[in-house]
Short mmCIF file of C-alpha atoms in Angstrom, two decimals:
data_model
loop_
_atom_site.label_atom_id
_atom_site.label_comp_id
_atom_site.label_asym_id
_atom_site.label_seq_id
_atom_site.Cartn_x
_atom_site.Cartn_y
_atom_site.Cartn_z
CA MET P 54 3.13 -87.27 -36.95
CA SER P 55 1.44 -89.74 -34.69
CA ALA P 56 2.87 -91.14 -31.54
CA GLY P 57 3.08 -94.34 -33.17
CA LYS P 58 4.78 -93.27 -36.34
CA LYS P 59 7.39 -91.35 -33.92
CA PHE P 60 8.34 -94.78 -32.38
CA ARG P 61 8.87 -96.44 -36.03
CA GLU P 62 11.16 -93.62 -37.11
CA ALA P 63 13.16 -93.96 -33.90
CA LEU P 64 13.30 -97.75 -34.44
CA LYS P 65 14.80 -96.95 -38.00
CA GLU P 66 17.32 -94.22 -36.53
CA GLU P 67 18.95 -96.57 -33.87
CA SER P 68 19.86 -100.22 -33.83
CA PRO P 69 19.32 -101.38 -31.33
CA LEU P 70 17.01 -98.96 -29.85
CA GLN P 71 17.28 -98.33 -26.25
CA ILE P 72 14.18 -98.00 -24.42
CA VAL P 73 14.37 -96.83 -20.98
CA GLY P 74 11.97 -97.14 -18.12
CA THR P 75 10.52 -93.57 -16.83
CA ILE P 76 8.41 -94.05 -13.68
CA ASN P 77 7.12 -90.28 -14.14
CA ALA P 78 6.82 -87.43 -16.17
CA TYR P 79 10.05 -85.92 -14.67
CA GLN P 80 12.00 -89.14 -15.38
CA ALA P 81 10.75 -88.70 -19.07
CA LEU P 82 11.96 -85.22 -19.16
CA GLN P 83 15.44 -86.77 -17.90
CA ALA P 84 15.60 -89.48 -20.18
CA THR P 85 14.78 -87.23 -23.38
CA LYS P 86 17.50 -84.50 -22.11
CA VAL P 87 20.00 -87.28 -22.12
CA GLY P 88 19.23 -88.30 -25.57
CA PHE P 89 17.00 -91.48 -25.65
CA LYS P 90 14.66 -91.85 -28.30
CA ALA P 91 12.07 -93.97 -26.65
CA ILE P 92 10.67 -94.15 -23.21
CA TYR P 93 8.71 -96.83 -21.34
CA ILE P 94 6.43 -97.24 -18.20
CA SER P 95 6.31 -100.43 -16.71
CA GLY P 96 3.23 -102.32 -15.10
CA GLY P 97 5.35 -103.44 -12.24
CA GLY P 98 6.49 -99.66 -11.94
CA VAL P 99 3.10 -98.25 -11.80
CA ALA P 100 1.98 -100.60 -9.23
CA ASN P 101 5.25 -100.17 -7.20
CA ALA P 102 5.62 -96.45 -7.37
CA SER P 103 2.13 -95.08 -7.92
CA TYR P 104 0.15 -97.71 -5.81
CA GLY P 105 2.49 -99.37 -3.39
CA LEU P 106 1.60 -102.78 -4.69
CA PRO P 107 3.75 -105.73 -5.98
CA ASP P 108 3.47 -106.52 -9.49
CA LEU P 109 0.66 -109.18 -9.42
CA GLY P 110 -1.57 -107.69 -11.67
CA MET P 111 -3.62 -105.68 -9.23
CA THR P 112 -3.60 -102.35 -11.04
CA MET P 113 -6.27 -101.75 -13.80
CA ILE P 114 -6.33 -99.82 -17.24
CA GLU P 115 -6.97 -96.55 -15.72
CA ASP P 116 -4.46 -96.69 -13.20
CA VAL P 117 -1.83 -96.67 -16.12
CA CYS P 118 -3.49 -94.48 -18.38
CA ILE P 119 -3.10 -91.79 -15.57
CA ASP P 120 0.56 -92.28 -15.68
CA ILE P 121 0.58 -92.38 -19.44
CA ARG P 122 -1.27 -88.85 -19.64
CA ARG P 123 1.20 -87.45 -17.01
CA ILE P 124 4.32 -88.20 -19.38
CA THR P 125 2.75 -87.21 -22.62
CA SER P 126 1.49 -84.08 -21.75
CA ILE P 127 4.69 -82.95 -20.94
CA CYS P 128 7.22 -85.26 -23.11
CA ASP P 129 6.88 -86.01 -26.74
CA THR P 130 9.32 -88.91 -26.89
CA PRO P 131 7.52 -91.87 -27.98
CA LEU P 132 6.25 -94.01 -25.04
CA ILE P 133 5.89 -97.86 -25.06
CA VAL P 134 3.50 -98.98 -22.18
CA ASP P 135 3.35 -102.41 -20.54
CA ALA P 136 -0.31 -103.54 -21.03
CA ASP P 137 0.15 -106.83 -18.91
CA THR P 138 -2.56 -109.12 -20.28
CA GLY P 139 -4.81 -106.59 -21.60
CA TRP P 140 -6.96 -106.52 -18.59
CA GLY P 141 -9.79 -109.20 -20.18
CA HIS P 142 -11.03 -110.93 -23.21
CA ALA P 143 -10.73 -109.35 -26.68
CA PHE P 144 -12.97 -106.73 -26.17
CA ASN P 145 -11.02 -105.57 -22.99
CA VAL P 146 -7.75 -105.80 -24.81
CA ALA P 147 -9.31 -103.45 -27.76
CA ARG P 148 -10.45 -101.06 -25.26
CA THR P 149 -6.74 -101.14 -23.63
CA VAL P 150 -5.50 -100.01 -27.27
CA LYS P 151 -7.89 -97.63 -27.70
CA GLU P 152 -7.51 -95.92 -24.47
CA PHE P 153 -3.63 -95.80 -24.53
CA ILE P 154 -3.58 -94.17 -28.09
CA ARG P 155 -5.91 -91.41 -26.87
CA ALA P 156 -3.53 -91.20 -23.75
CA GLY P 157 -0.92 -90.44 -26.08
CA ALA P 158 0.96 -93.74 -26.06
CA ALA P 159 3.17 -94.96 -29.17
CA GLY P 160 2.68 -98.90 -28.54
CA LEU P 161 2.56 -101.37 -26.07
CA HIS P 162 3.56 -105.07 -25.33
CA LEU P 163 0.76 -107.74 -24.29
CA GLU P 164 1.87 -110.85 -22.62
CA ASP P 165 0.54 -114.57 -22.92
CA GLN P 166 0.22 -115.21 -19.10
CA VAL P 167 -3.23 -115.81 -17.55
CA ALA P 168 -4.85 -112.84 -15.85
CA ALA P 169 -3.64 -113.79 -12.36
CA LYS P 170 0.07 -112.90 -13.95
CA ARG P 171 3.40 -112.75 -12.18
CA CYS P 172 6.66 -110.74 -12.72
CA GLY P 173 8.36 -112.18 -15.85
CA HIS P 174 11.08 -113.09 -13.80
CA ARG P 175 9.45 -115.05 -11.12
CA PRO P 176 8.97 -118.86 -10.94
CA ASN P 177 5.23 -120.56 -11.50
CA LYS P 178 4.18 -118.57 -14.32
CA GLU P 179 1.18 -120.05 -16.34
CA LEU P 180 0.50 -119.05 -19.67
CA VAL P 181 -2.62 -119.20 -21.82
CA SER P 182 -3.14 -120.90 -24.85
CA THR P 183 -1.45 -119.99 -28.03
CA GLU P 184 -4.88 -119.53 -29.66
CA GLU P 185 -5.93 -117.18 -26.76
CA MET P 186 -3.01 -115.09 -26.92
CA CYS P 187 -3.56 -114.87 -30.54
CA ASP P 188 -6.97 -113.66 -30.21
CA ARG P 189 -5.36 -110.76 -27.86
CA ILE P 190 -3.02 -109.80 -30.46
CA ARG P 191 -5.68 -109.71 -33.11
CA ALA P 192 -8.05 -107.50 -31.10
CA ALA P 193 -5.24 -105.17 -30.58
CA VAL P 194 -4.22 -104.89 -34.09
CA ASP P 195 -8.07 -104.32 -35.32
CA ALA P 196 -8.48 -101.79 -32.40
CA LYS P 197 -5.65 -99.35 -33.52
CA LYS P 198 -6.83 -99.30 -37.17
CA ASN P 199 -8.92 -95.87 -36.66
CA LEU P 200 -7.05 -94.17 -34.40
CA ASP P 201 -3.14 -94.93 -35.10
CA PRO P 202 -2.46 -97.42 -37.70
CA ASP P 203 1.07 -96.83 -36.51
CA PHE P 204 0.58 -97.90 -32.75
CA TYR P 205 3.08 -100.46 -32.21
CA ILE P 206 2.00 -103.95 -31.06
CA ILE P 207 4.68 -105.88 -29.35
CA ALA P 208 3.69 -109.54 -28.40
CA ARG P 209 5.55 -110.69 -25.23
CA THR P 210 6.06 -114.43 -24.67
CA ASP P 211 7.16 -115.93 -21.09
CA ALA P 212 7.36 -119.51 -22.50
CA HIS P 213 10.79 -119.78 -22.47
CA ALA P 214 10.74 -119.99 -18.61
CA SER P 215 7.89 -122.59 -18.26
CA GLU P 216 7.58 -124.40 -21.59
CA GLY P 217 11.19 -124.01 -23.01
CA GLN P 218 13.01 -122.21 -25.97
CA GLU P 219 11.23 -124.55 -28.66
CA SER P 220 7.79 -123.64 -27.55
CA ALA P 221 8.64 -119.88 -26.98
CA ILE P 222 9.68 -119.49 -30.71
CA SER P 223 6.86 -121.57 -31.83
CA ARG P 224 4.31 -119.28 -30.02
CA ALA P 225 6.27 -116.06 -31.16
CA LYS P 226 5.92 -117.35 -34.73
CA ALA P 227 2.08 -117.59 -34.32
CA TYR P 228 2.03 -114.00 -32.71
CA VAL P 229 3.81 -112.65 -35.79
CA GLU P 230 1.12 -114.50 -38.04
CA ALA P 231 -1.60 -112.78 -35.68
CA GLY P 232 -0.35 -109.32 -36.63
CA ALA P 233 2.39 -108.39 -33.73
CA ASP P 234 4.79 -105.60 -34.73
CA ALA P 235 7.53 -107.11 -32.76
CA ILE P 236 8.15 -110.03 -30.20
CA PHE P 237 9.30 -109.41 -26.54
CA ALA P 238 11.20 -112.53 -25.62
CA GLU P 239 11.14 -112.72 -22.00
CA ALA P 240 13.76 -114.06 -19.43
CA ILE P 241 16.06 -115.41 -22.06
CA HIS P 242 19.58 -116.78 -20.70
CA THR P 243 21.80 -116.63 -23.35
CA LEU P 244 22.77 -114.80 -26.70
CA LYS P 245 22.50 -117.91 -28.50
CA GLU P 246 19.11 -118.07 -27.45
CA TYR P 247 18.22 -114.37 -28.51
CA GLN P 248 19.96 -115.46 -31.88
CA GLU P 249 17.59 -118.54 -32.25
CA PHE P 250 14.62 -116.13 -31.99
CA THR P 251 15.97 -113.37 -34.41
CA ASN P 252 16.69 -116.01 -36.87
CA ALA P 253 13.34 -117.57 -36.95
CA ILE P 254 11.26 -114.46 -36.85
CA ASN P 255 10.96 -111.77 -39.28
CA VAL P 256 9.89 -108.88 -37.16
CA PRO P 257 12.05 -107.16 -34.66
CA VAL P 258 12.90 -108.71 -31.28
CA LEU P 259 13.22 -107.09 -28.21
CA ALA P 260 15.60 -107.96 -25.10
CA ASN P 261 14.37 -107.22 -21.78
CA ILE P 262 17.80 -106.26 -19.55
CA THR P 263 16.23 -105.76 -16.43
CA GLU P 264 18.55 -105.86 -13.23
CA PHE P 265 18.61 -108.64 -10.77
CA GLY P 266 16.57 -111.19 -12.99
CA ALA P 267 16.88 -114.15 -15.27
CA THR P 268 18.82 -112.56 -18.03
CA PRO P 269 22.28 -111.39 -17.85
CA MET P 270 23.19 -107.58 -18.18
CA PHE P 271 24.20 -108.17 -22.04
CA THR P 272 25.54 -104.80 -23.68
CA VAL P 273 23.85 -103.33 -26.74
CA GLU P 274 26.59 -104.49 -28.65
CA GLU P 275 26.33 -107.83 -27.89
CA LEU P 276 22.72 -108.05 -28.50
CA GLY P 277 23.02 -105.86 -31.49
CA SER P 278 25.62 -108.62 -32.88
CA VAL P 279 22.72 -111.43 -32.57
CA GLY P 280 19.95 -109.25 -34.35
CA ILE P 281 18.29 -107.95 -31.32
CA ALA P 282 16.22 -104.32 -32.63
CA MET P 283 15.39 -103.21 -29.12
CA VAL P 284 16.66 -103.26 -25.96
CA LEU P 285 14.57 -102.51 -22.68
CA TYR P 286 15.70 -101.19 -19.43
CA PRO P 287 12.14 -100.99 -17.61
CA LEU P 288 13.02 -100.04 -13.96
CA SER P 289 16.84 -99.15 -13.66
CA ALA P 290 16.20 -95.50 -12.76
CA PHE P 291 13.23 -96.16 -10.49
CA ARG P 292 15.69 -99.08 -8.53
CA ALA P 293 18.39 -96.09 -8.25
CA MET P 294 15.89 -93.72 -7.05
CA ASN P 295 14.64 -95.87 -4.40
CA LYS P 296 17.81 -96.80 -2.98
CA ALA P 297 18.86 -93.15 -2.88
CA ALA P 298 15.85 -92.05 -1.29
CA LEU P 299 15.82 -94.67 1.29
CA ASN P 300 19.44 -93.77 1.97
CA VAL P 301 18.29 -90.22 2.71
CA TYR P 302 15.48 -90.95 5.04
CA GLN P 303 17.59 -93.30 7.09
CA GLU P 304 20.46 -90.55 7.39
CA LEU P 305 17.65 -88.35 8.67
CA ARG P 306 16.12 -90.53 11.17
CA GLU P 307 19.81 -91.50 12.49
CA LYS P 308 21.58 -88.29 12.58
CA GLY P 309 18.76 -85.49 12.62
CA THR P 310 20.50 -83.80 9.44
CA GLN P 311 20.50 -84.19 5.72
CA GLU P 312 24.17 -82.71 5.61
CA GLY P 313 25.72 -86.03 5.11
CA VAL P 314 23.94 -86.93 1.88
CA LEU P 315 23.68 -83.92 0.19
CA ASP P 316 26.55 -84.73 -2.47
CA THR P 317 23.91 -87.62 -3.39
CA MET P 318 21.17 -85.00 -4.18
CA GLN P 319 20.09 -83.00 -7.17
CA THR P 320 20.56 -79.24 -6.53
CA ARG P 321 18.08 -76.66 -6.48
CA MET P 322 19.21 -75.04 -9.77
CA GLU P 323 19.78 -78.54 -11.58
CA LEU P 324 16.10 -79.17 -10.94
CA TYR P 325 14.93 -75.61 -12.21
CA ASP P 326 17.39 -76.43 -15.30
CA MET P 327 15.49 -79.59 -16.43
CA LEU P 328 12.04 -78.27 -15.64
CA GLY P 329 12.86 -74.86 -17.46
CA TYR P 330 11.64 -73.22 -14.46
CA HIS P 331 13.02 -69.96 -15.25
CA GLU P 332 11.14 -69.92 -18.73
CA TYR P 333 8.12 -70.23 -16.74
CA GLU P 334 9.08 -67.60 -14.39
CA GLN P 335 9.57 -65.05 -17.39
CA LYS P 336 6.41 -65.83 -19.00
CA MET P 337 4.69 -65.01 -15.66
CA ASP P 338 6.28 -61.73 -15.37
CA GLU P 339 5.30 -61.16 -19.19
CA LEU P 340 1.59 -61.97 -18.42
CA PHE P 341 1.71 -59.89 -15.18
CA ALA P 342 3.40 -57.02 -16.95
CA ARG P 343 0.69 -56.49 -19.54
CA SER P 344 -2.23 -56.69 -16.90
CA LYS P 345 -0.75 -53.92 -15.26
#
């Protein structure tokens, strides 16, 4: 079964489908072990964690593919990937789709911002025309045909913040007409507005429940009640990791010992259990025994 097909099956099995951000392969293992049926790579997360850069469109396609491969090589939970604006014109978008599929991704989302994009929850976002975004979507849909027809194409619109709800819904309808499998409505403020999207559009709608942004912390139940099909938590674990790590560094620097923060750390055995360390060790012993 292809990665795209696995994601579509997950979408049927769980409603709304929770999709959690996994900043690296180890987090992908953690999310899978907890029971999540779909995982995610954030473009902002790649920029922040892998390159120490802000989410301002400074990373490129191969930067993202490196992290995709790391995750999909160790974890078969379907992975949705943030493709920003697709890294260029229609041919670039097509290449993005093909490279993501080859790297093992199950789907992606493309957004309707200009190439010099901003975080979806920051002011002064600029959008391309509806026609240009539709060209991106058509290129993406065409590119997946011979590699993974089930590869999932999500069209993200940032129009709510800069053009208003009516324009955002109008754009979303056009994106569906262009072939998008689903709509990612960014920076929405109310459940009523989500309901307006789901009433107007005949494909699944994704809600981005990111912390410290424009969208309130709606629950899965609340979002399901207005027809949302997917709920995304792009950087929740990453933010927690960052806070915990900084606390450890400060403790070490100020007190000269980590003893006071041991209770915030994962133990060695917990790490080994997550990685299946002992299974690897047993296999190594078997191989060495045969060579003697």
